[in-house]
mmCIF file of C-alpha atoms in Angstrom:
data_model
loop_
_atom_site.group_PDB
_atom_site.id
_atom_site.type_symbol
_atom_site.label_atom_id
_atom_site.label_comp_id
_atom_site.label_asym_id
_atom_site.label_seq_id
_atom_site.Cartn_x
_atom_site.Cartn_y
_atom_site.Cartn_z
ATOM 1 C CA MET A 1262 216.090 -85.481 -101.589
ATOM 2 C CA SER A 1263 214.500 -85.039 -104.845
ATOM 3 C CA LEU A 1264 211.020 -85.347 -103.524
ATOM 4 C CA LEU A 1265 211.906 -82.172 -100.923
ATOM 5 C CA THR A 1266 213.369 -80.325 -104.067
ATOM 6 C CA HIS A 1267 210.312 -80.790 -106.073
ATOM 7 C CA VAL A 1268 208.166 -79.834 -103.113
ATOM 8 C CA MET A 1269 210.332 -76.583 -102.547
ATOM 9 C CA ASP A 1270 210.433 -75.894 -106.349
ATOM 10 C CA HIS A 1271 206.636 -76.288 -106.884
ATOM 11 C CA SER A 1272 205.162 -74.964 -103.332
ATOM 12 C CA LEU A 1273 201.749 -73.450 -105.018
ATOM 13 C CA ASP A 1274 199.863 -75.565 -106.742
ATOM 14 C CA GLU A 1275 199.541 -75.388 -110.658
ATOM 15 C CA GLY A 1276 195.919 -74.578 -110.242
ATOM 16 C CA TYR A 1277 196.435 -71.917 -108.057
ATOM 17 C CA ALA A 1278 199.091 -70.266 -110.333
ATOM 18 C CA GLU A 1279 196.602 -70.585 -113.617
ATOM 19 C CA ALA A 1280 193.912 -68.946 -111.458
ATOM 20 C CA ALA A 1281 196.328 -66.063 -110.371
ATOM 21 C CA ALA A 1282 197.409 -65.703 -114.224
ATOM 22 C CA ARG A 1283 194.015 -65.614 -115.342
ATOM 23 C CA ASN A 1284 193.013 -62.888 -112.656
ATOM 24 C CA ARG A 1285 196.309 -60.862 -113.940
ATOM 25 C CA ALA A 1286 195.017 -61.038 -117.425
ATOM 26 C CA ASP A 1287 191.553 -60.056 -116.676
ATOM 27 C CA GLY A 1288 192.672 -56.968 -114.482
ATOM 28 C CA THR A 1289 191.105 -58.474 -111.354
ATOM 29 C CA ALA A 1290 193.963 -59.366 -109.668
ATOM 30 C CA GLY A 1291 194.535 -58.200 -105.891
ATOM 31 C CA LEU A 1292 191.863 -58.058 -103.306
ATOM 32 C CA PRO A 1293 188.112 -59.234 -103.881
ATOM 33 C CA ARG A 1294 185.624 -56.766 -104.866
ATOM 34 C CA THR A 1295 183.445 -57.232 -101.751
ATOM 35 C CA LEU A 1296 186.293 -56.521 -99.530
ATOM 36 C CA LYS A 1297 186.963 -53.211 -101.411
ATOM 37 C CA ALA A 1298 183.465 -52.032 -101.179
ATOM 38 C CA LYS A 1299 183.791 -52.853 -97.412
ATOM 39 C CA LEU A 1300 187.000 -51.064 -97.306
ATOM 40 C CA ALA A 1301 185.791 -48.007 -99.305
ATOM 41 C CA LEU A 1302 182.481 -47.674 -97.320
ATOM 42 C CA ALA A 1303 184.691 -47.746 -93.845
ATOM 43 C CA ALA A 1304 186.895 -45.041 -95.097
ATOM 44 C CA GLY A 1305 183.540 -43.069 -96.020
ATOM 45 C CA LEU A 1306 182.087 -43.402 -92.612
ATOM 46 C CA VAL A 1307 185.499 -42.238 -91.265
ATOM 47 C CA VAL A 1308 185.676 -39.313 -93.334
ATOM 48 C CA ALA A 1309 181.872 -38.380 -92.572
ATOM 49 C CA ALA A 1310 182.568 -38.894 -88.737
ATOM 50 C CA MET A 1311 185.340 -36.375 -88.936
ATOM 51 C CA VAL A 1312 183.547 -33.967 -90.564
ATOM 52 C CA VAL A 1313 180.320 -34.038 -88.194
ATOM 53 C CA THR A 1314 183.165 -34.043 -85.549
ATOM 54 C CA LEU A 1315 184.845 -30.783 -86.935
ATOM 55 C CA GLY A 1316 181.140 -29.252 -87.403
ATOM 56 C CA ALA A 1317 180.311 -29.889 -83.868
ATOM 57 C CA ALA A 1318 183.602 -28.606 -82.662
ATOM 58 C CA GLN A 1319 182.909 -25.133 -84.568
ATOM 59 C CA ALA A 1320 179.525 -24.862 -83.669
ATOM 60 C CA ARG A 1321 180.705 -25.008 -79.989
ATOM 61 C CA ILE A 1322 183.179 -22.668 -80.295
ATOM 62 C CA ALA A 1323 180.788 -20.264 -82.478
ATOM 63 C CA ALA A 1324 177.646 -20.670 -80.128
ATOM 64 C CA PRO A 1325 178.934 -18.173 -77.612
ATOM 65 C CA VAL A 1326 179.713 -15.701 -79.977
ATOM 66 C CA LEU A 1327 176.416 -16.154 -81.691
ATOM 67 C CA ALA A 1328 174.598 -15.792 -78.256
ATOM 68 C CA LYS A 1329 176.590 -12.651 -77.223
ATOM 69 C CA GLU A 1330 175.452 -11.073 -80.622
ATOM 70 C CA ARG A 1331 171.796 -12.007 -80.041
ATOM 71 C CA GLN A 1332 171.592 -10.867 -76.387
ATOM 72 C CA GLU A 1333 173.333 -7.326 -77.757
ATOM 73 C CA LEU A 1334 170.742 -7.184 -80.250
ATOM 74 C CA ILE A 1335 167.789 -7.578 -77.676
ATOM 75 C CA ASP A 1336 169.565 -5.258 -75.511
ATOM 76 C CA ARG A 1337 169.531 -2.600 -78.541
ATOM 77 C CA VAL A 1338 165.793 -3.238 -79.279
ATOM 78 C CA GLU A 1339 164.661 -2.934 -75.499
ATOM 79 C CA ARG A 1340 166.538 0.184 -75.222
ATOM 80 C CA ALA A 1341 165.130 1.900 -78.496
ATOM 81 C CA ASP A 1342 161.549 1.001 -76.917
ATOM 82 C CA ALA A 1343 162.469 2.312 -73.473
ATOM 83 C CA GLY A 1344 163.240 5.487 -75.281
ATOM 84 C CA ALA A 1345 160.358 5.742 -77.357
ATOM 85 C CA ASN A 1346 158.005 5.029 -74.458
ATOM 86 C CA GLY A 1347 159.551 7.700 -72.658
ATOM 87 C CA LEU A 1348 159.430 10.006 -75.751
ATOM 88 C CA GLU A 1349 155.659 9.236 -75.951
ATOM 89 C CA ARG A 1350 155.143 10.206 -71.995
ATOM 90 C CA ASP A 1351 157.110 13.423 -72.671
ATOM 91 C CA ILE A 1352 154.912 14.445 -75.683
ATOM 92 C CA GLU A 1353 151.742 13.543 -73.647
ATOM 93 C CA ARG A 1354 153.125 15.838 -70.644
ATOM 94 C CA LEU A 1355 154.018 18.516 -72.728
ATOM 95 C CA ARG A 1356 150.520 18.391 -74.630
ATOM 96 C CA THR A 1357 148.745 18.369 -71.259
ATOM 97 C CA GLU A 1358 151.174 21.241 -70.315
ATOM 98 C CA VAL A 1359 150.324 23.322 -73.489
ATOM 99 C CA ALA A 1360 146.281 22.613 -73.115
ATOM 100 C CA ASP A 1361 146.390 23.672 -69.307
ATOM 101 C CA ARG A 1362 148.280 27.104 -70.674
ATOM 102 C CA GLN A 1363 146.016 27.150 -73.603
ATOM 103 C CA GLY A 1364 143.062 27.030 -70.898
ATOM 104 C CA ALA A 1365 144.483 29.269 -68.553
ATOM 105 C CA ALA A 1366 145.298 31.891 -71.501
ATOM 106 C CA LEU A 1367 141.438 31.797 -72.781
ATOM 107 C CA GLN A 1368 140.109 31.912 -69.366
ATOM 108 C CA GLN A 1369 142.106 35.176 -68.600
ATOM 109 C CA HIS A 1370 141.387 37.147 -71.809
ATOM 110 C CA GLY A 1371 137.887 35.709 -72.261
ATOM 111 C CA GLY A 1372 136.871 36.574 -68.797
ATOM 112 C CA ASP A 1373 133.187 34.957 -68.198
ATOM 113 C CA GLN A 1374 133.230 33.657 -71.665
ATOM 114 C CA GLY A 1375 136.543 31.944 -71.317
ATOM 115 C CA ARG A 1376 134.995 28.477 -71.275
ATOM 116 C CA LEU A 1377 132.614 29.407 -74.174
ATOM 117 C CA VAL A 1378 135.737 30.621 -76.311
ATOM 118 C CA ALA A 1379 137.656 27.114 -75.172
ATOM 119 C CA LEU A 1380 134.636 25.315 -76.422
ATOM 120 C CA LEU A 1381 134.259 27.105 -79.661
ATOM 121 C CA SER A 1382 138.123 27.209 -80.480
ATOM 122 C CA GLY A 1383 138.130 23.302 -79.589
ATOM 123 C CA ALA A 1384 140.704 23.961 -76.550
ATOM 124 C CA THR A 1385 138.871 21.647 -74.225
ATOM 125 C CA GLU A 1386 137.350 18.297 -74.453
ATOM 126 C CA VAL A 1387 133.467 18.113 -75.074
ATOM 127 C CA ARG A 1388 130.985 15.680 -73.386
ATOM 128 C CA GLY A 1389 127.316 15.597 -73.771
ATOM 129 C CA PRO A 1390 124.285 14.264 -75.697
ATOM 130 C CA GLY A 1391 124.372 14.353 -79.299
ATOM 131 C CA VAL A 1392 124.454 12.298 -82.321
ATOM 132 C CA LYS A 1393 126.679 9.416 -83.920
ATOM 133 C CA LEU A 1394 126.648 9.259 -87.609
ATOM 134 C CA VAL A 1395 128.627 6.638 -89.261
ATOM 135 C CA VAL A 1396 129.416 6.708 -93.089
ATOM 136 C CA ASP A 1397 131.069 3.777 -95.126
ATOM 137 C CA ASP A 1398 131.874 3.164 -98.831
ATOM 138 C CA ALA A 1399 129.452 1.023 -100.646
ATOM 139 C CA LYS A 1400 130.065 -2.560 -100.604
ATOM 140 C CA GLY A 1401 132.578 -3.663 -103.018
ATOM 141 C CA ALA A 1402 133.457 0.000 -104.207
ATOM 142 C CA ALA A 1403 136.638 0.252 -105.820
ATOM 143 C CA ALA A 1404 139.536 2.826 -106.195
ATOM 144 C CA GLY A 1405 139.245 5.352 -109.010
ATOM 145 C CA GLY A 1406 136.954 8.086 -110.373
ATOM 146 C CA GLY A 1407 135.331 9.330 -113.405
ATOM 147 C CA GLY A 1408 131.543 8.859 -114.640
ATOM 148 C CA PRO A 1409 128.460 10.788 -114.215
ATOM 149 C CA ARG A 1410 128.631 11.288 -110.458
ATOM 150 C CA GLU A 1411 132.286 12.844 -110.538
ATOM 151 C CA SER A 1412 131.230 15.343 -113.539
ATOM 152 C CA ALA A 1413 128.234 16.394 -111.400
ATOM 153 C CA GLY A 1414 130.392 17.174 -108.459
ATOM 154 C CA PHE A 1415 130.102 13.421 -107.150
ATOM 155 C CA SER A 1416 131.959 10.258 -107.525
ATOM 156 C CA ASP A 1417 130.404 7.164 -108.973
ATOM 157 C CA THR A 1418 132.960 4.779 -107.712
ATOM 158 C CA GLY A 1419 130.661 4.514 -104.217
ATOM 159 C CA ARG A 1420 133.676 5.588 -102.060
ATOM 160 C CA VAL A 1421 132.918 8.506 -99.704
ATOM 161 C CA ARG A 1422 134.922 11.682 -100.797
ATOM 162 C CA ASP A 1423 136.463 14.527 -98.869
ATOM 163 C CA ARG A 1424 133.727 16.650 -100.391
ATOM 164 C CA ASP A 1425 130.925 14.306 -99.034
ATOM 165 C CA MET A 1426 132.284 14.697 -95.933
ATOM 166 C CA GLN A 1427 132.874 18.583 -95.977
ATOM 167 C CA ARG A 1428 129.016 18.688 -96.724
ATOM 168 C CA ILE A 1429 127.933 16.381 -93.917
ATOM 169 C CA VAL A 1430 130.190 18.132 -91.427
ATOM 170 C CA ASN A 1431 128.722 21.612 -92.557
ATOM 171 C CA GLY A 1432 125.091 20.249 -92.282
ATOM 172 C CA LEU A 1433 125.846 19.246 -88.626
ATOM 173 C CA TRP A 1434 127.328 22.701 -87.812
ATOM 174 C CA GLN A 1435 124.294 24.246 -89.349
ATOM 175 C CA ALA A 1436 121.770 21.861 -87.662
ATOM 176 C CA GLY A 1437 123.185 23.159 -84.284
ATOM 177 C CA ALA A 1438 126.177 20.875 -83.370
ATOM 178 C CA GLU A 1439 128.098 22.625 -80.948
ATOM 179 C CA ALA A 1440 131.543 20.213 -81.288
ATOM 180 C CA VAL A 1441 132.237 17.676 -84.334
ATOM 181 C CA SER A 1442 134.931 15.198 -84.682
ATOM 182 C CA ILE A 1443 135.756 12.747 -87.290
ATOM 183 C CA ASN A 1444 137.240 9.402 -86.134
ATOM 184 C CA GLY A 1445 138.467 11.019 -83.271
ATOM 185 C CA GLN A 1446 139.911 14.133 -84.952
ATOM 186 C CA ARG A 1447 138.165 17.461 -83.520
ATOM 187 C CA LEU A 1448 137.232 19.934 -86.081
ATOM 188 C CA THR A 1449 137.669 23.697 -85.216
ATOM 189 C CA ALA A 1450 137.474 26.862 -87.273
ATOM 190 C CA LEU A 1451 140.567 26.038 -88.967
ATOM 191 C CA SER A 1452 140.387 22.743 -89.686
ATOM 192 C CA ALA A 1453 140.413 21.527 -93.165
ATOM 193 C CA ILE A 1454 139.066 18.150 -95.008
ATOM 194 C CA ARG A 1455 141.009 17.509 -97.896
ATOM 195 C CA ALA A 1456 141.740 14.515 -100.241
ATOM 196 C CA ALA A 1457 145.005 12.938 -101.116
ATOM 197 C CA GLY A 1458 144.679 10.272 -103.593
ATOM 198 C CA ASP A 1459 141.784 8.036 -102.413
ATOM 199 C CA ALA A 1460 142.163 9.186 -98.569
ATOM 200 C CA ILE A 1461 140.528 11.594 -96.746
ATOM 201 C CA LEU A 1462 142.669 13.908 -94.884
ATOM 202 C CA VAL A 1463 141.569 16.111 -91.826
ATOM 203 C CA ASP A 1464 144.103 18.468 -90.590
ATOM 204 C CA ASN A 1465 146.465 16.675 -92.755
ATOM 205 C CA LYS A 1466 146.062 13.144 -90.798
ATOM 206 C CA PRO A 1467 144.647 10.269 -93.079
ATOM 207 C CA LEU A 1468 141.446 8.516 -92.001
ATOM 208 C CA VAL A 1469 140.067 5.133 -93.209
ATOM 209 C CA PRO A 1470 136.358 4.054 -93.470
ATOM 210 C CA PRO A 1471 134.149 3.696 -91.724
ATOM 211 C CA TYR A 1472 133.772 7.559 -91.006
ATOM 212 C CA GLU A 1473 132.496 7.746 -87.293
ATOM 213 C CA VAL A 1474 131.283 11.567 -86.944
ATOM 214 C CA LEU A 1475 130.166 12.622 -83.368
ATOM 215 C CA ALA A 1476 128.331 15.809 -82.627
ATOM 216 C CA VAL A 1477 127.527 17.288 -79.366
ATOM 217 C CA GLY A 1478 124.299 18.961 -79.215
ATOM 218 C CA ASP A 1479 120.529 18.446 -78.736
ATOM 219 C CA LYS A 1480 120.221 14.750 -79.578
ATOM 220 C CA LYS A 1481 116.694 14.983 -80.717
ATOM 221 C CA ARG A 1482 116.680 18.079 -82.720
ATOM 222 C CA LEU A 1483 120.046 17.753 -84.219
ATOM 223 C CA GLY A 1484 119.388 14.672 -85.920
ATOM 224 C CA THR A 1485 115.942 15.644 -86.949
ATOM 225 C CA ASN A 1486 117.344 18.873 -88.327
ATOM 226 C CA PHE A 1487 120.330 17.292 -90.282
ATOM 227 C CA GLN A 1488 118.193 15.010 -91.935
ATOM 228 C CA ASP A 1489 115.716 17.619 -93.030
ATOM 229 C CA SER A 1490 118.624 19.775 -94.089
ATOM 230 C CA VAL A 1491 119.987 19.902 -97.814
ATOM 231 C CA ASP A 1492 123.343 18.265 -96.501
ATOM 232 C CA GLY A 1493 121.404 15.310 -95.043
ATOM 233 C CA GLN A 1494 119.097 15.011 -98.126
ATOM 234 C CA TYR A 1495 122.360 14.899 -100.061
ATOM 235 C CA LEU A 1496 123.650 12.224 -97.989
ATOM 236 C CA HIS A 1497 120.647 10.477 -98.427
ATOM 237 C CA VAL A 1498 120.847 10.502 -102.251
ATOM 238 C CA LEU A 1499 124.419 8.975 -101.857
ATOM 239 C CA GLN A 1500 122.783 6.098 -100.213
ATOM 240 C CA GLU A 1501 120.021 5.700 -102.555
ATOM 241 C CA SER A 1502 121.831 6.255 -105.703
ATOM 242 C CA TYR A 1503 125.558 5.162 -105.049
ATOM 243 C CA GLY A 1504 125.091 2.840 -102.440
ATOM 244 C CA ILE A 1505 126.926 4.588 -99.875
ATOM 245 C CA ARG A 1506 126.107 3.474 -96.318
ATOM 246 C CA TYR A 1507 125.184 5.586 -93.434
ATOM 247 C CA THR A 1508 123.439 5.235 -90.047
ATOM 248 C CA LEU A 1509 122.188 8.186 -87.682
ATOM 249 C CA SER A 1510 121.734 7.646 -83.929
ATOM 250 C CA ALA A 1511 121.207 9.708 -81.061
ATOM 251 C CA VAL A 1512 123.695 9.106 -78.170
ATOM 252 C CA ASP A 1513 123.091 9.822 -74.175
ATOM 253 C CA GLU A 1514 126.625 10.903 -73.993
ATOM 254 C CA VAL A 1515 129.115 11.817 -76.867
ATOM 255 C CA LYS A 1516 132.622 12.572 -75.960
ATOM 256 C CA VAL A 1517 134.571 14.586 -78.189
ATOM 257 C CA PRO A 1518 138.495 15.264 -77.631
ATOM 258 C CA ALA A 1519 140.112 18.480 -77.661
ATOM 259 C CA ALA A 1520 142.012 19.408 -80.983
ATOM 260 C CA SER A 1521 145.433 17.994 -80.770
ATOM 261 C CA SER A 1522 147.208 20.679 -83.070
ATOM 262 C CA LEU A 1523 145.435 23.988 -81.954
ATOM 263 C CA THR A 1524 147.219 26.945 -82.746
ATOM 264 C CA VAL A 1525 146.328 30.354 -80.800
ATOM 265 C CA ARG A 1526 146.412 33.260 -82.653
ATOM 266 C CA THR A 1527 146.460 37.005 -81.200
ATOM 267 C CA ALA A 1528 145.415 40.193 -82.890
ATOM 268 C CA THR A 1529 146.498 43.854 -81.860
ATOM 269 C CA ALA A 1530 144.783 47.015 -83.001
ATOM 270 C CA GLU A 1531 147.268 49.362 -84.907
ATOM 271 C CA GLU A 1532 147.705 52.829 -83.602
ATOM 272 C CA PRO A 1533 146.286 55.184 -85.373
ATOM 273 C CA LYS A 1534 148.793 57.603 -87.056
ATOM 274 C CA LYS A 1535 149.355 61.231 -86.057
ATOM 275 C CA GLY A 1536 147.154 63.775 -87.739
ATOM 276 C CA ALA A 1537 144.762 61.172 -89.079
ATOM 277 C CA SER A 1538 141.108 61.618 -88.634
#
């Protein structure tokens, strides 16, 4: 019985008891470090899986809402485009109607000269032989002014100015042009060529270089007369002295559009007052 009593009282070997006491004293008692690391990794994986699952669930819930909003935005854009296209068609139709009525009024009041009046006023498109003059800034021209050319009525920056285009257009009219346009803008007796900063405006519409000037007329005499004129020599000086580039060529058929903002003006004679001589 004494042996059984000893086994029961000393079930743990003294070596194990000493090792456990040392671990408690060192603060390393409990689970092994490798096991703790594995448990921490497993817990992290579980949390990550939960986060991913929750994110996927939220994405599935939000996907129909986002798709609906995107489709609504696409529908709004398409409706706006359709509206803009409809307005452009209406504008084009009204322009055509206005041009037709202007032509009819000119024909009615101008009689046999109605077509000539329409041509001179810019109310109708003009086709025929003529010249094409392309004017461009000098290579490497920079914005700005100042210098001897500006003080002499020029601009030494190598950029084409509004006054340059004014002289060029006037020279073409003087050389015998019947209709003139700059970059598709028809010039009439009421047209204005102005500047806004470094931009050239034709009837308040900005143009960018190169400037394509089309003129209808006798393609042989028109080009020669312009080059021999004072304004043609002026353009030649711009090329030689300031690097402004230009080319002048005869064309078998030039198309000059009708003026887009033609204003019809009428005048009536004032009735003489009674008793006036």
